[in-house]
Short mmCIF file of C-alpha atoms and ligand atoms in Angstrom, two decimals:
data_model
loop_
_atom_site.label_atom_id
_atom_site.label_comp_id
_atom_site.label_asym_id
_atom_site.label_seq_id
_atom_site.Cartn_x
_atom_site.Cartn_y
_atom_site.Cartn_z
CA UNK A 1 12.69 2.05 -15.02
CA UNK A 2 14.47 4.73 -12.57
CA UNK A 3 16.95 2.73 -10.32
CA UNK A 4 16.78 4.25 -6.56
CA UNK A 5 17.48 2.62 -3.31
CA UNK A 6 14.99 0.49 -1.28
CA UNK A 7 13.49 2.74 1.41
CA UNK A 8 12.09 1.16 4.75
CA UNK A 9 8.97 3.12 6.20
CA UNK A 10 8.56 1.02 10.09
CA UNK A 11 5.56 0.40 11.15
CA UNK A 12 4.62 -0.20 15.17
CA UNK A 13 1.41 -2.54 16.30
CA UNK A 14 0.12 -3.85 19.38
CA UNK A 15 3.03 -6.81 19.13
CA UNK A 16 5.93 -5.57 16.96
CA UNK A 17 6.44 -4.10 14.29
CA UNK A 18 7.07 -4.45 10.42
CA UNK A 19 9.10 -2.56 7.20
CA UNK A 20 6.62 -1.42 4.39
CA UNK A 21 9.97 -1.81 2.04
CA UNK A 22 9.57 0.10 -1.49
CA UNK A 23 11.81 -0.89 -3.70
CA UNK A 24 11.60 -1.20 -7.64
CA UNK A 25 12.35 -5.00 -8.63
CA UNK A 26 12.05 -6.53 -4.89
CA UNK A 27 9.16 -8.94 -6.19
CA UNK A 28 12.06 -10.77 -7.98
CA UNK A 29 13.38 -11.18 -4.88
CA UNK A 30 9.77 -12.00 -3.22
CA UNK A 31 11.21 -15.52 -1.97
CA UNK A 32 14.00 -13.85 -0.32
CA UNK A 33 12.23 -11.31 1.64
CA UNK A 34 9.78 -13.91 3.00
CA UNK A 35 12.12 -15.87 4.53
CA UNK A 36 13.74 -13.02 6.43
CA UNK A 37 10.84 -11.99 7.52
CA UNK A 38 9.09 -15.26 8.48
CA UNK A 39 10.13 -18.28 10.19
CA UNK A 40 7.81 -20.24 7.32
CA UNK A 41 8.66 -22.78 5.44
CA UNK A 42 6.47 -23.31 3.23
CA UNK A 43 3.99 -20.71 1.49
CA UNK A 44 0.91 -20.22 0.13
CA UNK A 45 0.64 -17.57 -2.59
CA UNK A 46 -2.99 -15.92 -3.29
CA UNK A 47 -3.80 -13.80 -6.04
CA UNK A 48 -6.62 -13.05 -8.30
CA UNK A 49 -6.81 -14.38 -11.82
CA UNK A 50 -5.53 -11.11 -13.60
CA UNK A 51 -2.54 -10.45 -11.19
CA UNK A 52 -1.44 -14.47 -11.35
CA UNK A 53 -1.56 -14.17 -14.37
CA UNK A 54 0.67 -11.47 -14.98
CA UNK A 55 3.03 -11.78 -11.86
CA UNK A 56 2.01 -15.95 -10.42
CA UNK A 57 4.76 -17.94 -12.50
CA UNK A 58 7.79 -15.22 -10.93
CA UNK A 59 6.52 -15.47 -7.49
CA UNK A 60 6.14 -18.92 -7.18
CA UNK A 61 9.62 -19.83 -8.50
CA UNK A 62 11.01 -17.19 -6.32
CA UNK A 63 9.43 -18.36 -3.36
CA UNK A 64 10.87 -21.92 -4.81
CA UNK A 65 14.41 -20.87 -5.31
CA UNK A 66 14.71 -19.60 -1.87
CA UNK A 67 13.64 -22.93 -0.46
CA UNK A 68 9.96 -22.99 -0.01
CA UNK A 69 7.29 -25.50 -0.61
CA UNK A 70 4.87 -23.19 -2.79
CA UNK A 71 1.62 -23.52 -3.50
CA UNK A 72 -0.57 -21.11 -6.25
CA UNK A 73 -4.19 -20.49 -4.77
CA UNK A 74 -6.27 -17.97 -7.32
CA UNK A 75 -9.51 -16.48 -7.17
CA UNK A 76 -11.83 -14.26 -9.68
CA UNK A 77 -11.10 -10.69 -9.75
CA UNK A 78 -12.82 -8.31 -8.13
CA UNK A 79 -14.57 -6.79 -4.59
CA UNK A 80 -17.52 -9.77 -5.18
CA UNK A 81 -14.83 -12.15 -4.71
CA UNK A 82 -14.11 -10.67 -1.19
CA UNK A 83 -16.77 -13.02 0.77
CA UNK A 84 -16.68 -15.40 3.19
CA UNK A 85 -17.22 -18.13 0.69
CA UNK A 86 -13.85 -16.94 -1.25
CA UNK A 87 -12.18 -17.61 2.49
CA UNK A 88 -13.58 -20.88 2.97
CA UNK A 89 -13.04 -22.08 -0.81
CA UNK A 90 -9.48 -20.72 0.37
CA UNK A 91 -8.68 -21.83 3.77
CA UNK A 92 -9.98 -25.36 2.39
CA UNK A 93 -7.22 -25.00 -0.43
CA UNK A 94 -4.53 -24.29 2.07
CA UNK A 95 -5.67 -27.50 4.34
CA UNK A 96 -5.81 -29.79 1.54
CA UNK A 97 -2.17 -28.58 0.14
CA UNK A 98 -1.11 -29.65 4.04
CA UNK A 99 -0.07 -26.54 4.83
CA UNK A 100 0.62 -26.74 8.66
CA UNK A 101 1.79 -24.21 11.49
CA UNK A 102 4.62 -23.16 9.50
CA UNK A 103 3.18 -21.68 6.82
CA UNK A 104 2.67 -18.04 5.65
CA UNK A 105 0.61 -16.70 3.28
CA UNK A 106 1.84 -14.37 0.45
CA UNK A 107 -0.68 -11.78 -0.38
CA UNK A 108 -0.13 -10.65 -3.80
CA UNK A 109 -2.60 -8.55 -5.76
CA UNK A 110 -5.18 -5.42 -4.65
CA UNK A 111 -6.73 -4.38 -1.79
CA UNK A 112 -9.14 -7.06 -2.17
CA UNK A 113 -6.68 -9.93 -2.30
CA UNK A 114 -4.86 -8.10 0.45
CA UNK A 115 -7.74 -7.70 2.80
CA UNK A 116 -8.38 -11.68 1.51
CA UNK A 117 -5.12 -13.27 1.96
CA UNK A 118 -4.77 -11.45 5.01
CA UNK A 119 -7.94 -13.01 6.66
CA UNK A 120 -7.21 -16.59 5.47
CA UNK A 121 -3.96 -15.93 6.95
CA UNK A 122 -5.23 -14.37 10.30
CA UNK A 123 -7.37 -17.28 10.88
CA UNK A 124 -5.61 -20.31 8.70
CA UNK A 125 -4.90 -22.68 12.05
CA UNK A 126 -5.95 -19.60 14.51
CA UNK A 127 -3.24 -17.85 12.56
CA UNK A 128 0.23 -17.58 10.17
CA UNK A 129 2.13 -14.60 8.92
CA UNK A 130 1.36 -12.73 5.86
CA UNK A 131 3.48 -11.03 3.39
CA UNK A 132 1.40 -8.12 1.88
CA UNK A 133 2.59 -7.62 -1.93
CA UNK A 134 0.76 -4.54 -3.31
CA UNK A 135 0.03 -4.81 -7.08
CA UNK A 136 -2.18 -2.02 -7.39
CA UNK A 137 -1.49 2.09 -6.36
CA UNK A 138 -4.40 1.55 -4.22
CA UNK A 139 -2.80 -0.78 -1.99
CA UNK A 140 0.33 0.21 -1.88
CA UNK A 141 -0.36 3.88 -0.38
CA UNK A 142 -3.44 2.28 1.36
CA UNK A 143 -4.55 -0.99 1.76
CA UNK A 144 -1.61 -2.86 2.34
CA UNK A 145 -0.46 -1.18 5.47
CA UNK A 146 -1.92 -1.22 8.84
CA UNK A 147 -3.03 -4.82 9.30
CA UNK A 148 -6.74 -4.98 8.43
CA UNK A 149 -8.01 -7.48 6.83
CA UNK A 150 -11.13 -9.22 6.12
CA UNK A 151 -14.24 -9.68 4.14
CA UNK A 152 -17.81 -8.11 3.15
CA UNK A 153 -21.17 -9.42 3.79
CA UNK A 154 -24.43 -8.64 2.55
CA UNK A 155 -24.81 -6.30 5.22
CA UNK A 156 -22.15 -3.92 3.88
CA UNK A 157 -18.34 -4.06 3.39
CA UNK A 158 -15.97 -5.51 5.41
CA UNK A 159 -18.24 -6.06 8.17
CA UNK A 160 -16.30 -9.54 9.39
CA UNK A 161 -12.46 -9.65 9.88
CA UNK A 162 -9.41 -9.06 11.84
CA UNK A 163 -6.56 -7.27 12.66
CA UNK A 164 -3.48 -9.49 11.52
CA UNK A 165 -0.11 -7.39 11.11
CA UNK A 166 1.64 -8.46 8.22
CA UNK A 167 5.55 -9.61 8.36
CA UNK A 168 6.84 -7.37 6.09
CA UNK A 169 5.04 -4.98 2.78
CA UNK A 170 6.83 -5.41 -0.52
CA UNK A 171 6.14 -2.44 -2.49
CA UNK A 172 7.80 -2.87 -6.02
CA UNK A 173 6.21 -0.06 -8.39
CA UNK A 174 7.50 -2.19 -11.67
CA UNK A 175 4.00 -3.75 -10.99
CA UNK A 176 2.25 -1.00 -11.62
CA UNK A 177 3.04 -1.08 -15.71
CA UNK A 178 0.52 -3.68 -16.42
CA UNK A 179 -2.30 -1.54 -13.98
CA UNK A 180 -5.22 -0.74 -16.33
CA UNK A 181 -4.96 3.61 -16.19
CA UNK A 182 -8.09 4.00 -14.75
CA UNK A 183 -7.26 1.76 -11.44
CA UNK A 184 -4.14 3.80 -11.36
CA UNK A 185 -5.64 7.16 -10.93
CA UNK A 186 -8.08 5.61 -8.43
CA UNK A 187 -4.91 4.98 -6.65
CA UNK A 188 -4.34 8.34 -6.70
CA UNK A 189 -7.43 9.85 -4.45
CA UNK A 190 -6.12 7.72 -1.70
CA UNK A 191 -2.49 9.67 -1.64
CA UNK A 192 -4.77 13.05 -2.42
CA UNK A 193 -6.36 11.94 1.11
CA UNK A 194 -3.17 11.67 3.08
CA UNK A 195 -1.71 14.70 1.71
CA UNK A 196 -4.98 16.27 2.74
CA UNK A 197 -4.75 15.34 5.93
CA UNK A 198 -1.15 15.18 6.67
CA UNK A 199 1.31 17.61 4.59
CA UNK A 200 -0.06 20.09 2.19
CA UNK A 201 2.81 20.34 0.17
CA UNK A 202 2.08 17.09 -1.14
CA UNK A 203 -1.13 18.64 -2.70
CA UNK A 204 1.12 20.78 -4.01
CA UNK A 205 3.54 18.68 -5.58
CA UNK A 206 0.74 16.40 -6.70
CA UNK A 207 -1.07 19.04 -8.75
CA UNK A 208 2.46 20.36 -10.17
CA UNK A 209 3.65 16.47 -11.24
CA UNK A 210 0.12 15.67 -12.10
CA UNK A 211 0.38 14.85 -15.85
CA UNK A 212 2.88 12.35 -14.93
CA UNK A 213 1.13 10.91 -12.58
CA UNK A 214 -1.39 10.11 -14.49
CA UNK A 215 0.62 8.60 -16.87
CA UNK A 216 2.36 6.38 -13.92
CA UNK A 217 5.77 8.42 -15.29
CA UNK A 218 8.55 6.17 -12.57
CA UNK A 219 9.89 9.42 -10.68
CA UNK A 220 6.51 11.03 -9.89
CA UNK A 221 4.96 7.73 -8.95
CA UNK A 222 8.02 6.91 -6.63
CA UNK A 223 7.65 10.22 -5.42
CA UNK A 224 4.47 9.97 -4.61
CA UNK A 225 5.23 6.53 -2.84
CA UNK A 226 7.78 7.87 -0.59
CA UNK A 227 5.38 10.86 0.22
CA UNK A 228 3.02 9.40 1.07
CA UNK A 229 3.38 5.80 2.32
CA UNK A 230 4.93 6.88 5.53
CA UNK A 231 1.75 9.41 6.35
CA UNK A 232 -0.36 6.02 6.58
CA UNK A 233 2.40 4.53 8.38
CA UNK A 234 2.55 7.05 11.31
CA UNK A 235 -0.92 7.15 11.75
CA UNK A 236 -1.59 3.06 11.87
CA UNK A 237 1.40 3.26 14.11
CA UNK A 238 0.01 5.64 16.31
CA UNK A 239 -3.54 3.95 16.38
CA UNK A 240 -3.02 0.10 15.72
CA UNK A 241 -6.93 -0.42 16.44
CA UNK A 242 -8.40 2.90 15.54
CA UNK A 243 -9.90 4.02 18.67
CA UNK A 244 -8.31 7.58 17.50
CA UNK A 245 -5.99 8.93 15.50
CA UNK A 246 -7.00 6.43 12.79
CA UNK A 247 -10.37 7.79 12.10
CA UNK A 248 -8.62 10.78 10.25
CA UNK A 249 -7.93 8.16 7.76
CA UNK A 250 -11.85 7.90 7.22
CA UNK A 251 -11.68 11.88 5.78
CA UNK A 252 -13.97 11.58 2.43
CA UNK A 253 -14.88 8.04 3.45
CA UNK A 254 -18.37 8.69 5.23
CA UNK A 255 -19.72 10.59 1.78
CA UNK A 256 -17.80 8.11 -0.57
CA UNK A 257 -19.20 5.01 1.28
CA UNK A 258 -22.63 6.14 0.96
CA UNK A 259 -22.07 7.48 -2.65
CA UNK A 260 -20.72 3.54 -3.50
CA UNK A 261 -23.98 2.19 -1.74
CA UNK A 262 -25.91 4.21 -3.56
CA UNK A 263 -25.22 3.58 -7.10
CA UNK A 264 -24.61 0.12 -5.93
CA UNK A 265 -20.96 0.49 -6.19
CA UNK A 266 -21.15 1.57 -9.85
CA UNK A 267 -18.91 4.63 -9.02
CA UNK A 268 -15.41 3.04 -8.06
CA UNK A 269 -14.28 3.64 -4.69
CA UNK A 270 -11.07 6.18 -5.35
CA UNK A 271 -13.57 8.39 -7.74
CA UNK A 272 -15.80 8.25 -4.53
CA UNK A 273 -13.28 8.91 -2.09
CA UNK A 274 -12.59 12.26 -4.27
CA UNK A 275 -16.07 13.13 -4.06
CA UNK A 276 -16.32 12.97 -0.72
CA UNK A 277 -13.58 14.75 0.28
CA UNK A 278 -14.39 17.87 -1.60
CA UNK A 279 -18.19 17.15 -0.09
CA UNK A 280 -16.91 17.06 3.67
CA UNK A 281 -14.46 19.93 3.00
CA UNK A 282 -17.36 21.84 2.06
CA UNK A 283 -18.76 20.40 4.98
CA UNK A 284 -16.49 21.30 7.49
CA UNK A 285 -16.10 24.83 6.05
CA UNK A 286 -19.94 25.50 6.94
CA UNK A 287 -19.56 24.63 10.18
CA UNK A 288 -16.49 26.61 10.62
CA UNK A 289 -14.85 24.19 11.39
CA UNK A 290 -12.51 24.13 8.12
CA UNK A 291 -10.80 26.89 6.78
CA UNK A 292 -12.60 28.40 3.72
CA UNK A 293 -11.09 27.42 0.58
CA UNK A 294 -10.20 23.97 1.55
CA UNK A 295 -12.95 22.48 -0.75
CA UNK A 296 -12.02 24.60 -3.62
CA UNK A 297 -8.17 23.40 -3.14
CA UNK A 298 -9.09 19.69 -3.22
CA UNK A 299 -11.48 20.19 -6.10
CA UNK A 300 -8.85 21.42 -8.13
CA UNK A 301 -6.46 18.86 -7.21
CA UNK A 302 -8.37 16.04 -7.47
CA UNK A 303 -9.34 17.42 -10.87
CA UNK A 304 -5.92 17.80 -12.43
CA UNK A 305 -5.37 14.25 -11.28
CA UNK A 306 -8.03 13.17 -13.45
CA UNK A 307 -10.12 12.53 -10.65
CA UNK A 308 -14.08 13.32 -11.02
CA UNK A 309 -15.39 16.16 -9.80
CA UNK A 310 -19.17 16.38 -10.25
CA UNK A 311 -21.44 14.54 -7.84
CA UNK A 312 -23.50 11.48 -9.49
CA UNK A 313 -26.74 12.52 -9.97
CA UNK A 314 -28.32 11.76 -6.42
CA UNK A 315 -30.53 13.32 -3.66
CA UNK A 316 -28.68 14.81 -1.41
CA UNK A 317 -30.77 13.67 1.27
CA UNK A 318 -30.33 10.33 0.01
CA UNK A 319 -27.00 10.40 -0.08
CA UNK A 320 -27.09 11.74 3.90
CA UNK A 321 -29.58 9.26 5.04
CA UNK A 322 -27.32 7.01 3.42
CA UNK A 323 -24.52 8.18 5.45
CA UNK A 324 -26.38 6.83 8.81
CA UNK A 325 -25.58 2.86 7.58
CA UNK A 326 -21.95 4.17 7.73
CA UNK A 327 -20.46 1.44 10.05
CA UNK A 328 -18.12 4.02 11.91
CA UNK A 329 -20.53 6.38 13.04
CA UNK A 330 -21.26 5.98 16.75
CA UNK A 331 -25.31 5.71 18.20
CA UNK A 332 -27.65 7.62 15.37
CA UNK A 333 -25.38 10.53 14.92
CA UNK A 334 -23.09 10.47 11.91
CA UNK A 335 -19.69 11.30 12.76
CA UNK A 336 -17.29 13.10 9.77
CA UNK A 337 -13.33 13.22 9.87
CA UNK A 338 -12.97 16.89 8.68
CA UNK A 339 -9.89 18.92 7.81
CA UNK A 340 -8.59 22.20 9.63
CA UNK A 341 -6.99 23.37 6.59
CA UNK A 342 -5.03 21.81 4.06
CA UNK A 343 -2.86 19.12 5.33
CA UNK A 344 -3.99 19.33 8.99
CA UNK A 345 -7.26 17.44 10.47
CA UNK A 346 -9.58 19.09 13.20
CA UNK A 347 -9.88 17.86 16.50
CA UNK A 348 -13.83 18.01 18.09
CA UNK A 349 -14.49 20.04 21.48
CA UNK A 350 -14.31 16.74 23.20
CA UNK A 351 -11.09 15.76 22.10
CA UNK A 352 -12.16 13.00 19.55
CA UNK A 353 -11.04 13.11 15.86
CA UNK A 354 -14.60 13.08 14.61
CA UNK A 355 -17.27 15.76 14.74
CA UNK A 356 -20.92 15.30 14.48
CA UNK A 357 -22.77 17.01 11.79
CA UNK A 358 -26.57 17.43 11.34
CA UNK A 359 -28.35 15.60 8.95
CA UNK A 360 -29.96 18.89 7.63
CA UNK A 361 -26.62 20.57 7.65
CA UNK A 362 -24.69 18.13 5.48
CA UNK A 363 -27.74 17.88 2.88
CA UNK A 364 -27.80 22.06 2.49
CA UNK A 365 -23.83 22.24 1.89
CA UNK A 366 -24.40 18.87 -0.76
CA UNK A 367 -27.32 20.75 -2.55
CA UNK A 368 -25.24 24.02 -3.05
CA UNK A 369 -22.25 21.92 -4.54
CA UNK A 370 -23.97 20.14 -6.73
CA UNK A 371 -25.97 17.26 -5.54
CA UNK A 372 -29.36 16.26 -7.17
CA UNK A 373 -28.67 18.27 -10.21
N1 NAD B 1 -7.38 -2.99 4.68
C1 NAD B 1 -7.41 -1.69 4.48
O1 NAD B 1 -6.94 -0.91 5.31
C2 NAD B 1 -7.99 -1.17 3.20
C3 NAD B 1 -7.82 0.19 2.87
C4 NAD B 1 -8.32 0.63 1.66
C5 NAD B 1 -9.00 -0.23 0.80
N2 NAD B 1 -9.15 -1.54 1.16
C6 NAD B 1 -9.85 -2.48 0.26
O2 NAD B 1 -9.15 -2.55 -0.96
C7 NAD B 1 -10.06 -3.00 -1.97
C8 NAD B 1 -9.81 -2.23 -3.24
O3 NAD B 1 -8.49 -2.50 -3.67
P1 NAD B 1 -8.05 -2.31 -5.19
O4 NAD B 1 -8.57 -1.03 -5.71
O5 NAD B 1 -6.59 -2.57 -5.21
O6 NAD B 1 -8.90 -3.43 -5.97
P2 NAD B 1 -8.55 -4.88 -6.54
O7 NAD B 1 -7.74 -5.67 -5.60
O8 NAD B 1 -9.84 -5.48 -6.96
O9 NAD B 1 -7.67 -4.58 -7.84
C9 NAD B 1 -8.25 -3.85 -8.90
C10 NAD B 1 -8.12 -4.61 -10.24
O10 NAD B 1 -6.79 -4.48 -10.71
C11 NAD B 1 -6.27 -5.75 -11.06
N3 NAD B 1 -4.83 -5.67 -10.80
C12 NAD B 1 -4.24 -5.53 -9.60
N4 NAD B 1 -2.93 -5.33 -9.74
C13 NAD B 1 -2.67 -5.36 -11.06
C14 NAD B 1 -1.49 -5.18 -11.82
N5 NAD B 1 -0.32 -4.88 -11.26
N6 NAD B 1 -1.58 -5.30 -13.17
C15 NAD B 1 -2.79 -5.55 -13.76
N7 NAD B 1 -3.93 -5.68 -13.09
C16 NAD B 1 -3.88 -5.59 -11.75
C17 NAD B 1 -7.02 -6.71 -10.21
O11 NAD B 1 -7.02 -8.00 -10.78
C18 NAD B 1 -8.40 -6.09 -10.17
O12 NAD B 1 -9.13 -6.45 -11.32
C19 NAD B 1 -11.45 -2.82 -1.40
O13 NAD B 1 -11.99 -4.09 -1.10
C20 NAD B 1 -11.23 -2.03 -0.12
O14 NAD B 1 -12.18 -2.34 0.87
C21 NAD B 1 -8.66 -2.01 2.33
ZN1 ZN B 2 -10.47 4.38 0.72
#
């Protein structure tokens, strides 16, 4: 374990604001931080099976010690647990512990107990705070920050939610030992995306300390918090309900989401995310509107992070068409985040941070990298 100081990254929303604090250790201290930063008193604590299991006991007599009523509420692991039936089976937990108006929730797990917890919480008696407590790389960097929550539907993921700000993030990277590897390095294509497009050094830095990243070695990973926690900070900050800014956040996302639908979410979401940012590099680069080479720089990265690098064996016309379910893509034209260059997104002519591509244009640049092979 490397000792270094807590480090406060602010975020602003519509009303207030809140610390993502990362600090090694400050789940120890979990009880603590949600009572300065909630008026609760009393808590519920959700968290999957695995993560109770490893983390539940500590954060429940934490909560206790600093004066809480506590109450465990667990769940099975995994994105099919992330339903409205998980909410109700949850909110009806809550209720029959008695928890009343001055409750909070603790969020502590994944994205999925994150996005979860944080919808019980935003509509548990029209609404208590939540304490977001990353447990996985994923969420920390991502998932954790920026105050959406919710839950997926049959129709496609999380289609019903809400914004709800948490009170405070706890990021304590001590979690992170028990992470299987392979969840870890998932992690890792979500920081690859804010490097990509925020700060190009990070790419850098990220291929140089990539061997230790893999490995989770404490300086690169803390590193690579501190890098690149407050890029998803600004941006949330700047666009609390993503009528803007925000989309650039969605740069990979249109490819990876169809990529998950189609192989039925067989390929997990950070290998897709890695796909699809090399795929819309590419894309953006035919259509001039990315600088050549930017493809070729992500590829690499992502593939010294141990990151995939060949697309699934698809249609790339399927995997296009597929792009058109894509919940942020406005009337029947499919709008992409793309890059400028390394580290630097493109704004369209009209001012918007998303450009439309043709169908036929996307499925060319997908059939020369590699799609359908
Ligand atoms: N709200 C947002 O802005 C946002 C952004 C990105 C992703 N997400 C959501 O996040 C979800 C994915 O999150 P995820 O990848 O963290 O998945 P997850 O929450 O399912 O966690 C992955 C697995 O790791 C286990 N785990 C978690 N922490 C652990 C630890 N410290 N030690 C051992 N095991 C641990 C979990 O039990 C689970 O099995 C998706 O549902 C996605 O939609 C939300
Ligand atoms: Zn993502």
């Amino acid at each position: 374990m490397t000792m270094s100081a807590a480090e406060s990254v602010r975020v602003t929303h519509a009303h207030g604001s809140y610390d993502v604090r990362i600090e090694r250790g400050a789940l120890r201290s979990l009880g603590e931080h949600v009572v300065r930063a909630t008026a609760a008193h009393s808590c519920a604590l959700i968290a999957d099976a695995n993560v109770a299991a490893h983390y539940g006991n500590g954060a429940l007599a934490s909560l206790e010690a600093a004066g809480l009523r506590a109450t465990p509420h667990t769940f099975p692991a995994g994105e099919r647990s992330k339903t409205r039936a998980t909410w109700a089976a949850l909110t009806d937990a809550l209720l029959a512990a008695a928890h009343g108006r001055d409750a909070c929730v603790v969020a502590l797990g994944g994205g999925v107990t994150g996005d979860l917890g944080g919808f019980v919480a935003a509509t548990y008696l029209r609404g208590v705070p939540v304490v977001q407590a990353p447990t996985t790389l994923l969420a920390m960097v991502d998932a954790s920050i920026g105050g959406k929550t919710g839950v997926d539907t049959p129709a496609g993921k999380n289609l019903v939610g809400a914004f709800h700000a948490p009170s405070v993030v706890l990021v304590d990277a001590d979690v992170l030992a028990t992470l299987p590897p392979a969840a870890l390095i998932e992690g890792l294509a979500e920081a690859v995306k804010h490097a990509a497009i925020a700060d190009a050094a990070q790419l850098d830095a990220f291929e140089r300390d990539a061997a230790a990243l893999r490995r989770g070695e404490p300086a690169a990973t803390d590193a690579l918090l501190r890098a690149s926690i407050p890029i998803k900070a600004r941006v949330a900050s700047a666009d609390p309900h993503e009528g803007g800014i925000r989309a650039t956040l969605n740069f990979g996302h249109t490819i990876a989401h169809a990529i998950e639908r189609l192989t039925e979410y067989a390929i997990p979401h950070g290998h897709a995310v890695a796909l699809g940012m090399v795929a819309e590099a590419a894309i953006g680069e035919a259509l001039g509107v990315t600088a050549a080479g930017t493809a070729d720089r992500l590829h690499t990265v992502c593939r010294a992070l141990g990151l995939p690098h060949a697309l699934p064996d698809l249609r790339a016309e399927d995997i296009i068409a597929a792009t058109a379910g894509d919940k942020k893509s406005r009337a029947a034209v499919v709008r992409y985040a793309l890059l400028e260059r390394p580290g630097a997104c493109a704004r369209a002519d009209d001012g918007s941070w998303t450009h439309a591509v043709e169908p036929a244009v996307a499925a060319n640049v997908l059939d020369r990298i590699g799609a359908g092979k």
